[in-house]
Coordinates of C-alpha atoms and ligand atoms in Angstrom, one line a residue:
X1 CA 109.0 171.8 139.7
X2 CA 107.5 170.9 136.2
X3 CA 110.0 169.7 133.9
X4 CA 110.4 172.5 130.6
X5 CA 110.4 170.0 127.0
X6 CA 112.4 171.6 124.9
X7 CA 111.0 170.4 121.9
X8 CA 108.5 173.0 122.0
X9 CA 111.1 175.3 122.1
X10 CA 112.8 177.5 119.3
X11 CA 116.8 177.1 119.4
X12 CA 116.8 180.7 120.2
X13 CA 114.0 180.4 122.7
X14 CA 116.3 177.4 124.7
X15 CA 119.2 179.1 124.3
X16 CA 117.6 182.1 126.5
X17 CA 116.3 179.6 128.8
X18 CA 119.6 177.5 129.8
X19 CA 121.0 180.8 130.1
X20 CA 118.5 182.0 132.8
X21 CA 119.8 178.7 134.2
X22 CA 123.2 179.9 134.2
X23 CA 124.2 177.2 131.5
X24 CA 126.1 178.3 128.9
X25 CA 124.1 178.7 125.5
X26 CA 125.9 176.7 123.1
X27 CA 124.8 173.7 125.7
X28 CA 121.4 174.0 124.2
X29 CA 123.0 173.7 120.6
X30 CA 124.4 170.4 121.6
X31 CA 121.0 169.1 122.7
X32 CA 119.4 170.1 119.7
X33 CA 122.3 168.4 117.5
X34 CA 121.5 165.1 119.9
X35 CA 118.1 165.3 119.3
X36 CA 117.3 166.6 115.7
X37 CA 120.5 164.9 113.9
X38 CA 120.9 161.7 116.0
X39 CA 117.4 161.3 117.3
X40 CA 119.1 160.7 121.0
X41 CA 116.9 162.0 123.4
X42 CA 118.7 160.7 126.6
X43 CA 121.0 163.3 128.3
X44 CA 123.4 160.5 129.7
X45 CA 124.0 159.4 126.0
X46 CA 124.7 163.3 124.9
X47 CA 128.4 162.5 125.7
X48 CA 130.1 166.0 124.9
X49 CA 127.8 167.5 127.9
X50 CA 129.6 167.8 131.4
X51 CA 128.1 165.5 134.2
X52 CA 127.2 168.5 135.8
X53 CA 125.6 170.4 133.3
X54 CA 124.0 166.9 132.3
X55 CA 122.6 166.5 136.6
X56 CA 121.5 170.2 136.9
X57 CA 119.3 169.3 133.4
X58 CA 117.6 166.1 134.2
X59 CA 115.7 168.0 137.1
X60 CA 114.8 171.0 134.6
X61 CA 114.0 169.4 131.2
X62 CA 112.2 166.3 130.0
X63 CA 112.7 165.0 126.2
X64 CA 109.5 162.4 126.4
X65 CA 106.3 163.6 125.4
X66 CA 104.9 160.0 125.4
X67 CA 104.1 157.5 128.0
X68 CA 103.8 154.3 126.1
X69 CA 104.1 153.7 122.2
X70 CA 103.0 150.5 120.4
X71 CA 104.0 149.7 117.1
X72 CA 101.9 147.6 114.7
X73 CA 103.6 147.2 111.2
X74 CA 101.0 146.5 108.3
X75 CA 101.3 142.8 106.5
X76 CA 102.3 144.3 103.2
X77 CA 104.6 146.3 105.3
X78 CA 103.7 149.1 103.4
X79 CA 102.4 151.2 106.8
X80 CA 103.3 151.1 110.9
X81 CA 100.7 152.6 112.9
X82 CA 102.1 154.2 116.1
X83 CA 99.2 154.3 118.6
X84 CA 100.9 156.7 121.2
X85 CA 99.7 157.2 125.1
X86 CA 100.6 160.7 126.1
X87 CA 101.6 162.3 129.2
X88 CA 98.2 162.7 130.5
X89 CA 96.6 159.3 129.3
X90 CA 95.6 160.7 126.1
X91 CA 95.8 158.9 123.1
X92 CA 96.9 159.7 119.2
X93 CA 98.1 157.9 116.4
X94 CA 100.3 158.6 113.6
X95 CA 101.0 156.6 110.5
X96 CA 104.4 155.9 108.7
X97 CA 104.4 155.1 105.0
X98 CA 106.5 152.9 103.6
X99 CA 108.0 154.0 100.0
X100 CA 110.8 152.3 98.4
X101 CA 113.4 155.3 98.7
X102 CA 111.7 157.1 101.3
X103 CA 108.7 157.4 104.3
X104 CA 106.3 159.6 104.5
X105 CA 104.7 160.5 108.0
X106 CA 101.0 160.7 108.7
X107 CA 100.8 163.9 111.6
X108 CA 98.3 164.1 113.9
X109 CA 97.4 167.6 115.0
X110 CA 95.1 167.1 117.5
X111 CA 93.8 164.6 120.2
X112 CA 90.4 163.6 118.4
X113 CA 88.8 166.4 116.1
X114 CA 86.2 168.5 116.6
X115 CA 85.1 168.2 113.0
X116 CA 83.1 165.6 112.4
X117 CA 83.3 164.6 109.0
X118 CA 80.6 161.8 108.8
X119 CA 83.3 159.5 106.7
X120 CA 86.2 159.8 108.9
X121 CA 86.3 157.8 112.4
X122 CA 88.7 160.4 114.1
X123 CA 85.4 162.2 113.4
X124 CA 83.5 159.9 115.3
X125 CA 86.0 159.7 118.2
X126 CA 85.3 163.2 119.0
X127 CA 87.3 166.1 120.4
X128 CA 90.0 165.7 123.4
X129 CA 92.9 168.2 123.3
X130 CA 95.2 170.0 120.7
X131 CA 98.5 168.7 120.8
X132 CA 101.7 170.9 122.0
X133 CA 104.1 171.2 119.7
X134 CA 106.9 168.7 121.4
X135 CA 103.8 166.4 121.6
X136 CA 104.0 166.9 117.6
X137 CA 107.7 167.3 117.1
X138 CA 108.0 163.9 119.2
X139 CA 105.7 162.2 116.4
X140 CA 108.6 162.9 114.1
X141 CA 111.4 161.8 116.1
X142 CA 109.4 158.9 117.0
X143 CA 109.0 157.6 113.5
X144 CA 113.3 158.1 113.2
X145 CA 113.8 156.7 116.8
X146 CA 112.5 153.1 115.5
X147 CA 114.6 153.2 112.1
X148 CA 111.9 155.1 109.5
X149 CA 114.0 158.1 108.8
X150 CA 111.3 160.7 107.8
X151 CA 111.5 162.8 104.9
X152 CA 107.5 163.7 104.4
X153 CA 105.4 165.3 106.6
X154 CA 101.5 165.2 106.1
X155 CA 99.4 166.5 108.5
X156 CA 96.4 164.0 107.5
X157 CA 96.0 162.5 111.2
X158 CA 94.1 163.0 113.6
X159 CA 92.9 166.9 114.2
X160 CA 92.1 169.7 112.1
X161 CA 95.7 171.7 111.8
X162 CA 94.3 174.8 111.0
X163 CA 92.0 174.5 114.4
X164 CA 95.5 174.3 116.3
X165 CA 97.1 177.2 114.2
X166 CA 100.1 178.5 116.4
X167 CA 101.5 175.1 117.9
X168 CA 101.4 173.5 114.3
X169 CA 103.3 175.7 113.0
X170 CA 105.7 176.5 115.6
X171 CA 106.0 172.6 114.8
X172 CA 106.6 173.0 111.0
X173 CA 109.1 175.4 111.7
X174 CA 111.1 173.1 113.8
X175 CA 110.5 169.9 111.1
X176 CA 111.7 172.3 108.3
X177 CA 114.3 174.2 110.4
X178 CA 118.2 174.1 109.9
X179 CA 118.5 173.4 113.4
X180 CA 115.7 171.2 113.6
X181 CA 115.0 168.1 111.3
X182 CA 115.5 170.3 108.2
X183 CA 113.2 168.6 105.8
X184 CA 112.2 171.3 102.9
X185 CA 109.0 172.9 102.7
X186 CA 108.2 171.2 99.5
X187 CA 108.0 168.0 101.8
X188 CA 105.6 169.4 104.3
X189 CA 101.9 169.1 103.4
X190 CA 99.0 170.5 105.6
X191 CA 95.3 169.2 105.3
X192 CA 92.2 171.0 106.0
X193 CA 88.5 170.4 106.5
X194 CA 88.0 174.2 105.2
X195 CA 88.7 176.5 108.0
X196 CA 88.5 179.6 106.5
X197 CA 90.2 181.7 109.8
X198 CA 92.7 179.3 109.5
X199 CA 93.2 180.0 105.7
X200 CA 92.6 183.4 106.2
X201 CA 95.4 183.4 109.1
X202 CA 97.9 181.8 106.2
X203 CA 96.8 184.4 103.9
X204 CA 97.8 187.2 106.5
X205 CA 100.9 185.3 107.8
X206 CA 102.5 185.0 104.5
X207 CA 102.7 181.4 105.3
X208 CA 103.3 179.4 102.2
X209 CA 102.6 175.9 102.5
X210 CA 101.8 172.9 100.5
X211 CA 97.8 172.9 101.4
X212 CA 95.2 169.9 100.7
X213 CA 91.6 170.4 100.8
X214 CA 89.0 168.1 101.5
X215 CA 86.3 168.8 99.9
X216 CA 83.6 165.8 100.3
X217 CA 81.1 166.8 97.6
X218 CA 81.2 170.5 96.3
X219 CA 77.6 170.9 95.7
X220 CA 77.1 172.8 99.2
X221 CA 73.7 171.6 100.3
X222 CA 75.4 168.0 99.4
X223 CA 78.6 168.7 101.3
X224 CA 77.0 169.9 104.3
X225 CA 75.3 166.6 105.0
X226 CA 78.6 164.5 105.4
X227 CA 80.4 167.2 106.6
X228 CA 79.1 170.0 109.0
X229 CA 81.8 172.5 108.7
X230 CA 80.2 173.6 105.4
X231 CA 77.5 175.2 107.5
X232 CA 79.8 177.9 109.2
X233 CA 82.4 177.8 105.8
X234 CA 80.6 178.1 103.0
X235 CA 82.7 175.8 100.3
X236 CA 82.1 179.1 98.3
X237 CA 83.7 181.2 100.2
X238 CA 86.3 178.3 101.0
X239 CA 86.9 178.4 97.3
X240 CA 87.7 182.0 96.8
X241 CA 89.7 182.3 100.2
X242 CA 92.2 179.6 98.6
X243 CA 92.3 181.5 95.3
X244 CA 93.4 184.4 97.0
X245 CA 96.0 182.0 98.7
X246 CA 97.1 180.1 95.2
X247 CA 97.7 183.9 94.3
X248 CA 100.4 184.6 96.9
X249 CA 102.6 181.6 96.0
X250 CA 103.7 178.8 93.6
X251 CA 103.4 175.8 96.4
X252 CA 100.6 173.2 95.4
X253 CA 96.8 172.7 95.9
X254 CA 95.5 169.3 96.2
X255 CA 91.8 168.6 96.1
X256 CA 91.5 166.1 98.4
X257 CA 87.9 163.7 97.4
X258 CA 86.6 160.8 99.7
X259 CA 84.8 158.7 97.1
X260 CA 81.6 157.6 99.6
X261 CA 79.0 155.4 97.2
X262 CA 75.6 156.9 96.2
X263 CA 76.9 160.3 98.5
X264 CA 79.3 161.9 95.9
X265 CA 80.2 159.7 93.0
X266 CA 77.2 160.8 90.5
X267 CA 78.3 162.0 87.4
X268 CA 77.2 166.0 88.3
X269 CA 79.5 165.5 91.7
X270 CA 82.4 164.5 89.6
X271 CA 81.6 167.3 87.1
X272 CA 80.9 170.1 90.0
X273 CA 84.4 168.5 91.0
X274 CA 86.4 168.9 87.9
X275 CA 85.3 172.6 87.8
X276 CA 86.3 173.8 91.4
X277 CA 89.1 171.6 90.6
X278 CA 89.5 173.8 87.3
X279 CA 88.7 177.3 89.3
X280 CA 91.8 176.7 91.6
X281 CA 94.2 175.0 89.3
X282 CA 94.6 172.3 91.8
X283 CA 94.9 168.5 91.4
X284 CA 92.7 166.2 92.7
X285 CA 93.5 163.3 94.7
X286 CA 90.9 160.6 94.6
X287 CA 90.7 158.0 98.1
X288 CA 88.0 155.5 98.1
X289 CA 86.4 155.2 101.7
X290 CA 88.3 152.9 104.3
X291 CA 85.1 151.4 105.6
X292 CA 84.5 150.7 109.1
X293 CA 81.1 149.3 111.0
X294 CA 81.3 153.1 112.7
X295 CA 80.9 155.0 109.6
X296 CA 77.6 154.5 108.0
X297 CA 79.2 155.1 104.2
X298 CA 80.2 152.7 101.9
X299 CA 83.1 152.6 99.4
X300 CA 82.7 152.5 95.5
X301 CA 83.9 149.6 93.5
X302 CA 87.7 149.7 92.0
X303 CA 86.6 149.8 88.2
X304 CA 84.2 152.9 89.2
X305 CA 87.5 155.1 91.0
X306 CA 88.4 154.3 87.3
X307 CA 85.3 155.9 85.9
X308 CA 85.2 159.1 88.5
X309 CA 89.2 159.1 87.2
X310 CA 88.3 159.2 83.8
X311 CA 85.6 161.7 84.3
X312 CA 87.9 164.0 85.6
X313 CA 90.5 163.4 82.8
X314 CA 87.8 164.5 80.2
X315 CA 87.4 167.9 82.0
X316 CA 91.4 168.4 81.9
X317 CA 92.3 167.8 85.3
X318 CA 94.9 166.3 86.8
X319 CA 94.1 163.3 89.2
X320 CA 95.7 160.7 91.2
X321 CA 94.4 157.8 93.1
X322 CA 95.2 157.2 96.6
X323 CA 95.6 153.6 97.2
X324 CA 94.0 152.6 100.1
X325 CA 97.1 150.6 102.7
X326 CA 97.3 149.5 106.3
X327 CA 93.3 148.9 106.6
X328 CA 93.8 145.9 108.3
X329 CA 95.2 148.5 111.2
X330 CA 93.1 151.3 110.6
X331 CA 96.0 153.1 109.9
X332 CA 94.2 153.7 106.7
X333 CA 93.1 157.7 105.4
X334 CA 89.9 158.2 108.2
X335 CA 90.7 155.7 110.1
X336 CA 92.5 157.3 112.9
X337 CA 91.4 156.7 116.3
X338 CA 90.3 153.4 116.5
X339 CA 92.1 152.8 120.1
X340 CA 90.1 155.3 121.2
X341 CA 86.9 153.0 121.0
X342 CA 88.4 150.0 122.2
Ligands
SF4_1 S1 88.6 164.2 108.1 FE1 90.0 165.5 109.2 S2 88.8 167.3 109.8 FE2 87.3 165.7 109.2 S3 86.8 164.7 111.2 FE3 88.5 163.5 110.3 S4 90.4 164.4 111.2 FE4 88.7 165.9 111.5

């Protein structure tokens, strides 16, 4: 009999199942409690459950999504990569990082991304798998299992969220849940390449979120040569699609810009930039490019992000500057999926 992980599993949804068990429901509140409040995810340590109740479980239910996890804990200490192996071999990575008063989790949505932005290496890994929703639940608890309590979610990993729609959010509702980790909305940020189903489908869904964009240049014919999913979503149409969006609710827009040198850094990029930035009332985020010998793109110097910065101050918009940490183990922006081509 496969074993059922209820961490992909609404509290209402386990409560139906242990019942169909002939458990009592309130048995899968305690689990939950265990798991979500005191990141315990072995049933012999959830001591208010009967032996029984804990026997008859162990051959139903399984709390592990992962196979192996190894830790590496930048030199600043200002990251840890976890380079997880999942139940199937698989592999994904997720980053933790390290503020003074709080840590902030780097999500992976998928196993590899279809994508293929020409600046990011998950890019260059390829496509494997989405992820299930324990599988990204688990990254969570993970993180507060080895003492980072997490109270930030991005989902900047590896993956495209908005390509593996229904499980990520059945996962954000369990981060931001009463019964689940309960971290606010506001703290929950979701990246995307520019699927414009998938914005559409937020649009529909009345799902507000905090969204980032990456834009990569927003000249089209610019864009579409470092990143191919301009060619089936127009940045146009990408752009009016999140205006519609911005309409519906008050949560912010963040423009997200890889600075790549000689790609998108000319004065006219910046400029076309600071307008779209300008059109949606968004912020842009500025990240200079985490090089690697896979992707054939080089960063621009640090008193340039200055220039680009400035630039964009003149036009009136707001702008922050990523600083670049953990590149020493890839656990950098775009640098996801390096164990994959070891
Ligand atoms: S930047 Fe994001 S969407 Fe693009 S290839 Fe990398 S993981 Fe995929």
């Amino acid at each position: 009999m496969s074993l059922i992980n209820p961490l992909s599993l609404t509290l209402p949804e386990f409560e139906a199942q242990v019942t169909e068990w002939g458990i009592k429901p309130f048995v899968a509140r305690q689990i939950f409690r265990w798991v979500y409040q005191s990141a315990v995810i072995d049933l012999d340590q959830m001591t208010d459950l009967s032996k029984s109740v804990r026997a008859e479980l162990k051959d139903r239910i399984t709390l592990e999504s992962f196979k192996a996890v190894e830790v590496v804990p930048s030199i600043d200490h200002s990251a840890t990569k976890c380079v997880v192996t999942l139940t199937d071999g698989k592999m994904i990575e997720c980053v933790v990082l390290h503020e003074k008063t709080y840590n902030t989790l780097c999500v992976s949505s998928q196993c590899g991304c279809p994508v293929d932005c020409k600046f990011c290496l998950t890019g260059v890994v390829g496509f494997k798998r989405n992820l299930e929703v324990h599988e990204i639940v688990s990254q969570v608890l993970l993180a507060n299992r080895r003492g980072f309590p997490i109270t930030n979610v991005v989902f900047m990993g590896m993956g495209e969220p908005l390509l593996n729609y229904d499980n990520v959010f059945k996962a954000i509702d369990m981060i931001n849940s009463e019964t689940g980790f309960h971290l606010s909305k506001r703290n929950i940020t979701v990246s995307t390449s520019g699927y414009l189903a998938g914005i559409k489908r937020l649009i529909a869904d009345e799902r507000h979120i905090n969204l980032a964009f990456s834009v990569g240049n927003a000249n089209p014919t610019k864009r579409a040569r470092i990143m191919p999913i301009e060619l089936r979503n127009p940045i146009m149409e990408v752009a009016k699609v999140l205006a519609d969006y911005q309409r519906q609710h008050n949560r912010k827009l963040t423009l997200e810009y890889t600075l790549l040198k000689g790609q998108n850094d000319s004065e006219q990029d910046i400029r076309e930039l600071g307008n779209l930035a300008l059109y949606l009332n968004a912020k842009v985020n500025l990240i200079n490019l985490n090089p690697h010998v896979r992707i054939p793109f080089t960063p621009v110097s640090s008193s340039y992000l200055g220039v680009v910065r400035d630039l964009l101050h003149r036009q009136k918009v707001p702008v922050t500057i990523r600083f670049r940490r953990g590149q020493e183990i890839s656990a950098a922006c775009g640098q996801l999926g390096e164990s994959h081509l070891t």
